[in-house]
Short mmCIF file of C-alpha atoms in Angstrom, two decimals:
data_model
loop_
_atom_site.label_atom_id
_atom_site.label_comp_id
_atom_site.label_asym_id
_atom_site.label_seq_id
_atom_site.Cartn_x
_atom_site.Cartn_y
_atom_site.Cartn_z
CA MET A 21 48.85 15.33 82.61
CA ASP A 22 50.31 16.36 79.18
CA ASN A 23 51.83 13.89 76.71
CA PHE A 24 55.36 15.18 77.33
CA ARG A 25 55.17 14.32 81.02
CA ILE A 26 53.65 10.93 80.35
CA MET A 27 56.38 10.08 77.85
CA LYS A 28 59.05 11.28 80.35
CA LEU A 29 57.66 9.09 83.11
CA LEU A 30 57.56 6.03 80.87
CA HIS A 31 61.15 6.79 79.64
CA ASN A 32 62.36 6.86 83.23
CA LEU A 33 60.72 3.50 84.00
CA HIS A 34 62.40 2.10 80.89
CA LYS A 35 65.86 3.32 81.95
CA SER A 36 65.47 1.85 85.53
CA GLY A 37 65.07 -1.65 84.06
CA PHE A 38 61.49 -1.76 85.41
CA PHE A 39 60.09 -2.52 82.00
CA ARG A 40 62.70 -5.14 81.30
CA ASP A 41 61.94 -7.11 84.48
CA THR A 42 58.21 -6.61 84.08
CA LEU A 43 58.33 -7.90 80.51
CA ILE A 44 60.37 -10.88 81.63
CA LEU A 45 57.78 -11.75 84.28
CA SER A 46 54.89 -10.82 81.97
CA GLY A 47 56.18 -13.35 79.38
CA GLY A 48 55.86 -16.28 81.68
CA THR A 49 52.72 -14.93 83.36
CA ALA A 50 51.10 -14.30 79.96
CA ILE A 51 51.82 -17.99 79.01
CA ALA A 52 50.49 -19.05 82.35
CA GLN A 53 47.15 -17.24 81.79
CA VAL A 54 46.86 -17.66 78.05
CA LEU A 55 47.06 -21.48 78.44
CA PRO A 56 43.94 -21.74 80.54
CA PHE A 57 42.23 -19.18 78.39
CA LEU A 58 42.97 -21.26 75.26
CA PHE A 59 41.68 -24.33 76.99
CA TYR A 60 38.53 -22.77 78.42
CA PRO A 61 36.56 -23.49 75.17
CA ILE A 62 37.50 -27.17 75.60
CA LEU A 63 37.01 -27.37 79.42
CA GLY A 64 33.77 -25.33 79.08
CA ARG A 65 32.41 -28.09 76.91
CA ILE A 66 33.90 -31.12 78.62
CA PHE A 67 32.65 -30.15 82.06
CA THR A 68 29.32 -28.76 83.18
CA VAL A 69 28.69 -25.36 84.76
CA GLU A 70 27.90 -27.26 87.99
CA GLU A 71 31.30 -28.96 87.96
CA PHE A 72 32.93 -25.59 87.70
CA GLY A 73 30.86 -24.50 90.69
CA LEU A 74 32.13 -27.46 92.71
CA LEU A 75 35.65 -26.61 91.69
CA ALA A 76 35.07 -23.07 92.90
CA THR A 77 33.89 -24.36 96.21
CA ILE A 78 36.97 -26.62 96.69
CA THR A 79 39.23 -23.82 95.64
CA ALA A 80 37.66 -21.48 98.18
CA VAL A 81 38.38 -23.89 101.02
CA THR A 82 41.85 -24.66 99.72
CA SER A 83 42.73 -20.95 99.46
CA ILE A 84 41.71 -20.25 102.94
CA MET A 85 43.74 -23.13 104.31
CA ALA A 86 46.83 -22.09 102.32
CA VAL A 87 46.76 -18.56 103.77
CA VAL A 88 46.40 -19.75 107.44
CA ALA A 89 48.80 -22.72 107.23
CA SER A 90 52.09 -20.89 106.65
CA GLY A 91 51.50 -17.99 109.09
CA LYS A 92 52.47 -15.86 105.96
CA TYR A 93 56.15 -16.23 106.98
CA GLU A 94 56.98 -16.36 103.27
CA SER A 95 55.89 -12.69 103.01
CA ALA A 96 59.03 -11.81 105.00
CA ILE A 97 61.40 -13.44 102.62
CA LEU A 98 61.78 -10.24 100.55
CA VAL A 99 62.58 -7.98 103.50
CA ALA A 100 64.92 -10.48 105.37
CA LYS A 101 68.24 -9.24 106.48
CA ASN A 102 70.32 -11.70 104.53
CA LYS A 103 70.09 -14.78 102.33
CA ASN A 104 70.39 -17.27 105.28
CA GLU A 105 67.60 -15.52 107.05
CA ALA A 106 65.51 -15.68 103.96
CA ALA A 107 66.17 -19.37 103.59
CA SER A 108 65.24 -19.96 107.16
CA LEU A 109 61.93 -18.19 106.58
CA ALA A 110 61.25 -20.30 103.49
CA LEU A 111 61.85 -23.52 105.45
CA LEU A 112 59.79 -22.22 108.41
CA ALA A 113 56.84 -21.53 106.10
CA LEU A 114 56.95 -25.03 104.67
CA LEU A 115 57.31 -26.77 108.00
CA VAL A 116 54.57 -24.82 109.77
CA SER A 117 52.14 -25.24 106.93
CA ALA A 118 52.71 -29.03 106.62
CA LEU A 119 51.90 -29.44 110.32
CA PHE A 120 48.91 -27.16 110.27
CA LEU A 121 47.38 -28.78 107.15
CA ILE A 122 47.54 -32.22 108.61
CA VAL A 123 45.84 -31.16 111.88
CA SER A 124 43.26 -28.91 110.07
CA TYR A 125 42.30 -31.69 107.72
CA LEU A 126 41.70 -34.17 110.53
CA ILE A 127 39.48 -31.55 112.26
CA LEU A 128 37.68 -30.62 109.00
CA GLN A 129 37.02 -34.25 108.06
CA THR A 130 35.83 -35.44 111.52
CA THR A 131 33.84 -32.50 112.82
CA LEU A 132 33.07 -29.90 110.14
CA ALA A 133 32.66 -31.77 106.88
CA ASN A 134 28.96 -32.60 107.23
CA ALA A 135 28.05 -29.00 108.15
CA LEU A 136 30.03 -27.68 105.18
CA CYS A 137 28.24 -30.08 102.85
CA ARG A 138 24.92 -28.93 104.06
CA TRP A 139 25.92 -25.22 103.86
CA VAL A 140 26.87 -25.44 100.20
CA ALA A 141 24.24 -28.10 99.38
CA GLU A 142 26.99 -30.42 97.94
CA PRO A 143 26.80 -33.91 99.51
CA MET A 144 29.74 -35.22 97.47
CA LEU A 145 32.03 -32.59 98.93
CA LYS A 146 33.03 -34.66 101.97
CA LYS A 147 34.40 -37.38 99.70
CA ILE A 148 36.93 -35.08 98.03
CA LEU A 149 37.98 -32.85 100.95
CA TRP A 150 41.25 -34.78 101.06
CA ILE A 151 42.24 -32.69 97.97
CA CYS A 152 42.18 -29.43 99.97
CA PRO A 153 45.40 -29.90 102.14
CA ILE A 154 47.35 -31.35 99.20
CA SER A 155 46.41 -28.46 96.94
CA ALA A 156 47.05 -25.95 99.68
CA TRP A 157 50.57 -27.20 100.41
CA ALA A 158 51.38 -27.09 96.68
CA ILE A 159 50.12 -23.47 96.61
CA ILE A 160 52.37 -22.63 99.52
CA ILE A 161 55.39 -24.29 97.95
CA PHE A 162 54.81 -22.25 94.81
CA THR A 163 54.34 -19.04 96.75
CA VAL A 164 57.54 -19.54 98.87
CA TYR A 165 59.44 -20.08 95.58
CA ASN A 166 57.85 -17.04 94.11
CA GLU A 167 59.01 -14.90 97.04
CA TRP A 168 62.48 -16.39 96.88
CA CYS A 169 62.86 -15.56 93.21
CA VAL A 170 61.64 -12.03 93.75
CA ARG A 171 64.20 -11.45 96.51
CA GLU A 172 67.04 -12.92 94.47
CA LYS A 173 65.86 -11.27 91.21
CA HIS A 174 65.46 -14.60 89.55
CA PHE A 175 62.79 -13.10 87.34
CA LYS A 176 63.45 -15.52 84.42
CA SER A 177 63.13 -18.54 86.72
CA LEU A 178 59.96 -17.11 88.26
CA SER A 179 58.54 -16.42 84.82
CA LEU A 180 59.26 -20.00 83.60
CA ASN A 181 57.80 -21.56 86.73
CA LYS A 182 54.53 -19.67 86.37
CA ALA A 183 54.25 -21.06 82.78
CA ILE A 184 54.98 -24.55 84.06
CA ASN A 185 52.39 -24.24 86.91
CA SER A 186 49.65 -23.23 84.55
CA GLY A 187 50.54 -25.78 81.96
CA ALA A 188 50.54 -28.67 84.47
CA ILE A 189 47.15 -27.55 85.86
CA VAL A 190 45.34 -27.13 82.56
CA GLY A 191 47.02 -30.20 81.15
CA ALA A 192 45.84 -32.41 83.98
CA LYS A 193 42.30 -31.05 83.85
CA THR A 194 42.03 -31.65 80.15
CA LEU A 195 43.54 -35.23 80.27
CA LEU A 196 41.26 -36.33 83.13
CA GLY A 197 38.26 -34.71 81.31
CA TYR A 198 38.82 -36.95 78.35
CA VAL A 199 40.03 -40.24 79.88
CA HIS A 200 37.54 -40.37 82.75
CA ILE A 201 39.89 -42.30 85.02
CA PHE A 202 38.51 -40.67 88.10
CA GLY A 203 35.24 -38.91 88.98
CA HIS A 204 35.46 -35.23 89.54
CA GLY A 205 38.15 -34.97 86.89
CA LEU A 206 38.11 -31.13 86.92
CA VAL A 207 38.90 -30.94 90.62
CA ILE A 208 41.34 -33.77 90.79
CA GLY A 209 43.10 -32.53 87.62
CA ASP A 210 43.55 -29.12 89.27
CA THR A 211 45.19 -30.78 92.36
CA ILE A 212 47.47 -32.97 90.24
CA GLY A 213 48.67 -29.99 88.19
CA ARG A 214 49.44 -28.02 91.32
CA ALA A 215 51.39 -30.99 92.84
CA ILE A 216 53.44 -31.29 89.75
CA SER A 217 54.27 -27.59 89.78
CA ALA A 218 55.24 -27.81 93.45
CA ILE A 219 57.73 -30.62 92.88
CA ILE A 220 59.30 -28.61 89.95
CA CYS A 221 59.60 -25.63 92.31
CA ILE A 222 61.55 -27.73 94.83
CA MET A 223 63.81 -29.17 92.27
CA ARG A 224 64.60 -25.77 90.69
CA ALA A 225 65.24 -24.15 94.10
CA MET A 226 67.54 -26.94 95.20
CA ALA A 227 69.43 -26.89 91.87
CA ARG A 228 70.28 -23.21 92.24
CA ASP A 229 70.36 -22.50 95.88
CA GLY A 230 70.44 -25.92 97.51
CA LYS A 231 73.66 -25.09 99.46
CA THR A 232 71.95 -22.16 101.05
CA PHE A 233 68.98 -24.18 102.33
CA MET A 234 71.23 -27.04 103.46
CA VAL A 235 73.19 -24.96 105.89
CA VAL A 236 70.07 -23.69 107.70
CA ARG A 237 69.88 -24.96 111.28
CA TRP A 238 66.86 -25.35 113.59
CA LYS A 239 68.14 -22.41 115.67
CA ASP A 240 68.09 -20.21 112.55
CA ILE A 241 64.43 -21.24 111.88
CA THR A 242 63.33 -20.52 115.42
CA ALA A 243 65.15 -17.13 115.46
CA ALA A 244 63.38 -16.17 112.21
CA ALA A 245 60.03 -17.22 113.68
CA LYS A 246 60.54 -14.91 116.67
CA LYS A 247 62.01 -12.04 114.68
CA TYR A 248 59.15 -11.98 112.19
CA ALA A 249 56.34 -12.78 114.53
CA ASP A 250 54.40 -9.84 113.26
CA PHE A 251 53.61 -11.68 110.06
CA PRO A 252 51.56 -14.51 111.67
CA LYS A 253 50.18 -11.88 114.06
CA PHE A 254 49.07 -9.31 111.49
CA THR A 255 49.87 -10.31 107.93
CA MET A 256 48.37 -13.80 108.18
CA PRO A 257 45.12 -12.66 109.80
CA GLY A 258 44.98 -9.80 107.26
CA GLN A 259 45.69 -12.15 104.33
CA LEU A 260 43.17 -14.62 105.72
CA LEU A 261 40.53 -11.78 105.71
CA ASN A 262 41.56 -10.88 102.13
CA THR A 263 41.36 -14.49 101.05
CA ILE A 264 38.00 -14.89 102.79
CA ALA A 265 36.74 -11.82 100.91
CA LEU A 266 38.03 -13.40 97.61
CA ASN A 267 36.78 -16.89 98.23
CA PHE A 268 34.07 -16.83 100.83
CA PRO A 269 31.60 -15.32 98.36
CA ILE A 270 31.64 -18.60 96.53
CA LEU A 271 30.71 -20.43 99.69
CA MET A 272 28.03 -17.94 100.59
CA LEU A 273 26.59 -17.83 97.04
CA ALA A 274 26.37 -21.61 97.15
CA ALA A 275 24.10 -21.28 100.23
CA TYR A 276 21.81 -18.82 98.55
CA PHE A 277 21.86 -19.83 94.83
CA ASP A 278 22.24 -23.00 92.76
CA LYS A 279 25.57 -24.43 91.56
CA ALA A 280 24.99 -23.17 87.96
CA GLU A 281 24.81 -19.54 89.14
CA VAL A 282 27.93 -20.07 91.33
CA GLY A 283 29.65 -21.56 88.28
CA HIS A 284 28.71 -18.49 86.13
CA PHE A 285 29.97 -16.14 88.83
CA SER A 286 33.26 -18.09 89.28
CA MET A 287 33.97 -18.22 85.60
CA ALA A 288 33.30 -14.39 85.39
CA ILE A 289 35.94 -13.81 87.90
CA ASN A 290 38.27 -16.13 86.05
CA ILE A 291 37.77 -14.19 82.81
CA PHE A 292 39.21 -11.14 84.46
CA ALA A 293 42.00 -13.17 86.24
CA ILE A 294 43.74 -13.52 82.85
CA PRO A 295 44.56 -9.98 81.99
CA LEU A 296 44.78 -8.94 85.67
CA THR A 297 47.34 -11.67 86.41
CA VAL A 298 49.39 -11.28 83.25
CA ILE A 299 50.27 -7.70 83.97
CA SER A 300 49.36 -7.06 87.48
CA GLY A 301 51.16 -9.92 89.00
CA ALA A 302 54.42 -9.15 87.12
CA VAL A 303 54.22 -5.45 87.92
CA ARG A 304 53.55 -6.15 91.62
CA ASP A 305 56.61 -8.41 91.90
CA VAL A 306 58.94 -5.95 90.27
CA PHE A 307 57.37 -2.90 91.81
CA ARG A 308 57.74 -4.15 95.40
CA GLN A 309 61.37 -5.13 94.85
CA ARG A 310 62.17 -1.66 93.43
CA ALA A 311 60.12 0.11 96.12
CA ASN A 312 61.87 -1.86 98.76
CA GLU A 313 65.30 -0.70 97.47
CA GLN A 314 64.21 2.95 97.27
CA ILE A 315 62.76 2.90 100.72
CA ILE A 316 65.86 1.47 102.23
CA THR A 317 68.14 4.00 100.49
CA THR A 318 65.98 7.17 100.38
CA GLY A 319 62.82 6.55 102.38
CA ASN A 320 60.91 7.81 99.38
CA CYS A 321 59.39 5.79 96.39
CA ARG A 322 56.48 8.15 95.53
CA ALA A 323 57.88 8.97 92.03
CA LEU A 324 57.99 5.26 91.27
CA PHE A 325 54.46 4.76 92.64
CA LYS A 326 53.12 7.50 90.43
CA LYS A 327 54.84 6.21 87.26
CA VAL A 328 53.52 2.75 87.82
CA ALA A 329 49.95 3.84 88.81
CA LEU A 330 49.81 6.00 85.62
CA LEU A 331 50.83 3.04 83.41
CA LEU A 332 48.33 0.74 85.01
CA THR A 333 45.50 3.28 84.70
CA LEU A 334 46.19 3.78 81.03
CA ILE A 335 46.25 0.07 80.33
CA SER A 336 43.26 -0.97 82.42
CA VAL A 337 40.83 1.83 81.47
CA GLY A 338 41.79 1.59 77.84
CA ALA A 339 41.15 -2.14 77.76
CA ALA A 340 37.82 -1.91 79.67
CA MET A 341 36.45 0.76 77.29
CA VAL A 342 37.06 -1.59 74.34
CA PHE A 343 35.78 -4.92 75.66
CA VAL A 344 33.09 -4.18 78.30
CA TRP A 345 30.31 -3.78 75.71
CA PHE A 346 30.85 -7.21 74.08
CA LEU A 347 31.59 -9.48 77.06
CA PRO A 348 28.28 -11.48 76.93
CA GLN A 349 28.69 -12.12 73.21
CA LEU A 350 32.38 -12.96 73.48
CA THR A 351 31.69 -15.29 76.31
CA THR A 352 28.93 -17.10 74.47
CA VAL A 353 31.17 -17.51 71.33
CA PHE A 354 34.24 -18.55 73.35
CA LEU A 355 32.75 -20.91 75.91
CA GLY A 356 29.33 -21.94 74.45
CA PRO A 357 25.76 -20.65 74.59
CA GLN A 358 25.31 -21.99 78.16
CA TRP A 359 27.77 -19.36 79.43
CA HIS A 360 25.93 -16.16 78.35
CA THR A 361 25.03 -15.30 81.98
CA CYS A 362 28.72 -15.48 82.83
CA GLY A 363 29.30 -12.59 80.30
CA VAL A 364 26.51 -10.42 81.87
CA TYR A 365 28.18 -10.88 85.33
CA ALA A 366 31.55 -9.99 83.83
CA GLN A 367 30.07 -6.73 82.50
CA ILE A 368 28.85 -5.84 85.93
CA LEU A 369 32.20 -6.57 87.54
CA CYS A 370 34.34 -4.73 85.08
CA GLY A 371 34.69 -1.35 86.94
CA ALA A 372 35.72 -3.08 90.20
CA MET A 373 38.18 -5.29 88.26
CA VAL A 374 39.86 -2.26 86.76
CA LEU A 375 40.42 -0.81 90.21
CA SER A 376 41.47 -4.26 91.49
CA PHE A 377 44.15 -4.34 88.71
CA ILE A 378 45.67 -1.07 89.97
CA ALA A 379 45.28 -1.67 93.66
CA ASN A 380 46.78 -5.21 93.66
CA SER A 381 49.77 -4.19 91.56
CA LEU A 382 50.70 -1.56 94.21
CA SER A 383 49.62 -3.49 97.30
CA GLY A 384 53.20 -4.54 98.08
CA MET A 385 53.65 -1.11 99.46
CA PHE A 386 51.91 -2.16 102.69
CA ILE A 387 54.69 -4.71 103.43
CA VAL A 388 57.50 -2.55 102.06
CA ALA A 389 56.47 0.34 104.28
CA ASN A 390 55.92 -1.96 107.24
CA LYS A 391 52.20 -1.11 107.60
CA LEU A 392 51.01 -4.51 108.53
CA ARG A 393 48.42 -3.24 111.01
CA HIS A 394 46.94 -0.79 108.55
CA LEU A 395 46.76 -3.56 105.86
CA PHE A 396 44.90 -5.67 108.42
CA PHE A 397 42.32 -2.90 109.05
CA TRP A 398 41.87 -2.42 105.24
CA GLN A 399 41.28 -6.20 104.92
CA ILE A 400 38.65 -6.07 107.65
CA TYR A 401 36.78 -3.49 105.54
CA PHE A 402 37.29 -5.61 102.50
CA VAL A 403 35.69 -8.65 104.14
CA VAL A 404 32.85 -6.70 105.70
CA THR A 405 31.76 -5.04 102.52
CA THR A 406 31.99 -8.34 100.57
CA ILE A 407 29.93 -10.28 103.09
CA ALA A 408 27.47 -7.46 103.25
CA ALA A 409 26.94 -7.44 99.49
CA ILE A 410 26.26 -11.24 99.42
CA ILE A 411 23.92 -11.20 102.44
CA VAL A 412 21.89 -8.15 101.23
CA GLY A 413 21.70 -9.52 97.70
CA GLY A 414 21.14 -13.19 98.53
CA LEU A 415 19.09 -13.03 101.73
CA ILE A 416 17.12 -9.85 101.33
CA TYR A 417 16.80 -9.36 97.58
CA LYS A 418 17.14 -13.04 96.63
CA SER A 419 18.53 -11.95 93.28
CA MET A 420 21.85 -12.99 91.72
CA ILE A 421 22.00 -9.85 89.57
CA VAL A 422 21.49 -7.57 92.51
CA THR A 423 24.09 -9.43 94.49
CA VAL A 424 26.64 -9.05 91.72
CA ILE A 425 26.00 -5.36 91.41
CA LEU A 426 26.38 -4.82 95.12
CA PHE A 427 29.46 -6.98 95.16
CA SER A 428 31.02 -4.88 92.35
CA VAL A 429 30.24 -1.56 93.82
CA LEU A 430 31.50 -2.30 97.32
CA ARG A 431 34.60 -4.05 95.99
CA ALA A 432 35.35 -0.83 94.01
CA THR A 433 35.25 1.31 97.21
CA ALA A 434 37.72 -1.08 98.91
CA TYR A 435 40.24 -1.05 96.05
CA LEU A 436 40.01 2.87 95.87
CA LEU A 437 40.76 2.99 99.58
CA SER A 438 43.73 0.70 99.08
CA ILE A 439 45.21 2.86 96.34
CA VAL A 440 44.92 6.01 98.51
CA MET A 441 46.47 4.26 101.51
CA THR A 442 49.46 2.84 99.63
CA TYR A 443 50.11 6.24 97.97
CA HIS A 444 50.28 7.79 101.46
CA TYR A 445 52.94 5.24 102.56
CA THR A 446 55.36 6.03 99.77
CA ILE A 447 57.07 8.83 101.85
CA MET A 448 57.87 7.82 105.40
CA ASP A 449 60.49 6.63 107.86
CA VAL A 450 60.38 2.87 107.67
CA ASP A 451 61.46 0.52 110.48
CA LYS A 452 63.36 -2.18 108.55
CA THR A 453 64.89 -3.88 111.52
#
């Protein structure tokens, strides 16, 4: 593509307000990600690699619980017919998740905790499993608020809350790392930060749209549950598979390798989470809102898809070409000499993370185009390839390096498939009823 066409595409994005809204979200998201990045040198020296491995294990369990608990009804908020229906879905997601988390914790603590501790070789895990449902509900509250802000185009509020969320988490971790009030300060600090963020979400939502939520009745909630039943049927299982693919590797790696190697792998993923989330998260929120509008009015958002995909490719490939060669050295300087292996893992993962950046930014097209079943099938592939990489690398080769290489290659194939599928769905007749 020549320079003139590239400039024309970027100019059209600017005129549409896409850049403006993306920059608003990127600002808050940048702060949200830069804060942990700035504190990593402190946290990396306060806490051990093994403690980061424990946090990764707790986060994996929490993330899986958070996806299942709400039935993913919050994902329907964007496409709800009106504001009252959207509010009903928000309350439905919170009520369903609260009940589910209480029940699941009781089951986990009484029947599965010992088996999980043996699986990940972490005997202390049982004592802090109470953290998981609290963190999971905080995550759900934040996600519901996120979806509400995207629907109502409250991009400034969403941007601010992302910054608050990150600041609360990193602040609590750092404080507990220094004062030593509790054991497991890294894990408990993470939970306290998420809880503070969730409370602020509720306060901000009620301050702006409290009247809307107050008029919702039980019949509205049950009607929304029936109307959007495909979300717990297809979106939730699909998102569960996706979350398992993202978090289950930590649990599987803990079974095959020691906590230090799990900590290195987890930190390598976190290194990429900063640039990926800063831009990708903001682009995804704005893209799916714009794509939803165009699909409703014209049934076609392919031009928008191409423009956004081009922009993402230029950013990600350019950044990767600059930094990939120096990741081990940069990691050592930034986090300390004990984190060199983390930089090596980051190098191996770089290609897959570039494709992840593009695919995740455009993944909202699955929901906008009402392709929930197709998304579910893609997520099955995503999970199967992820688990296959860990099993082959850990069980057969018994090598962490081989495992990370296989993980990166197979993840790349999944993200390529996602990009192709979402591109295909940009022109179609969509059932929005």
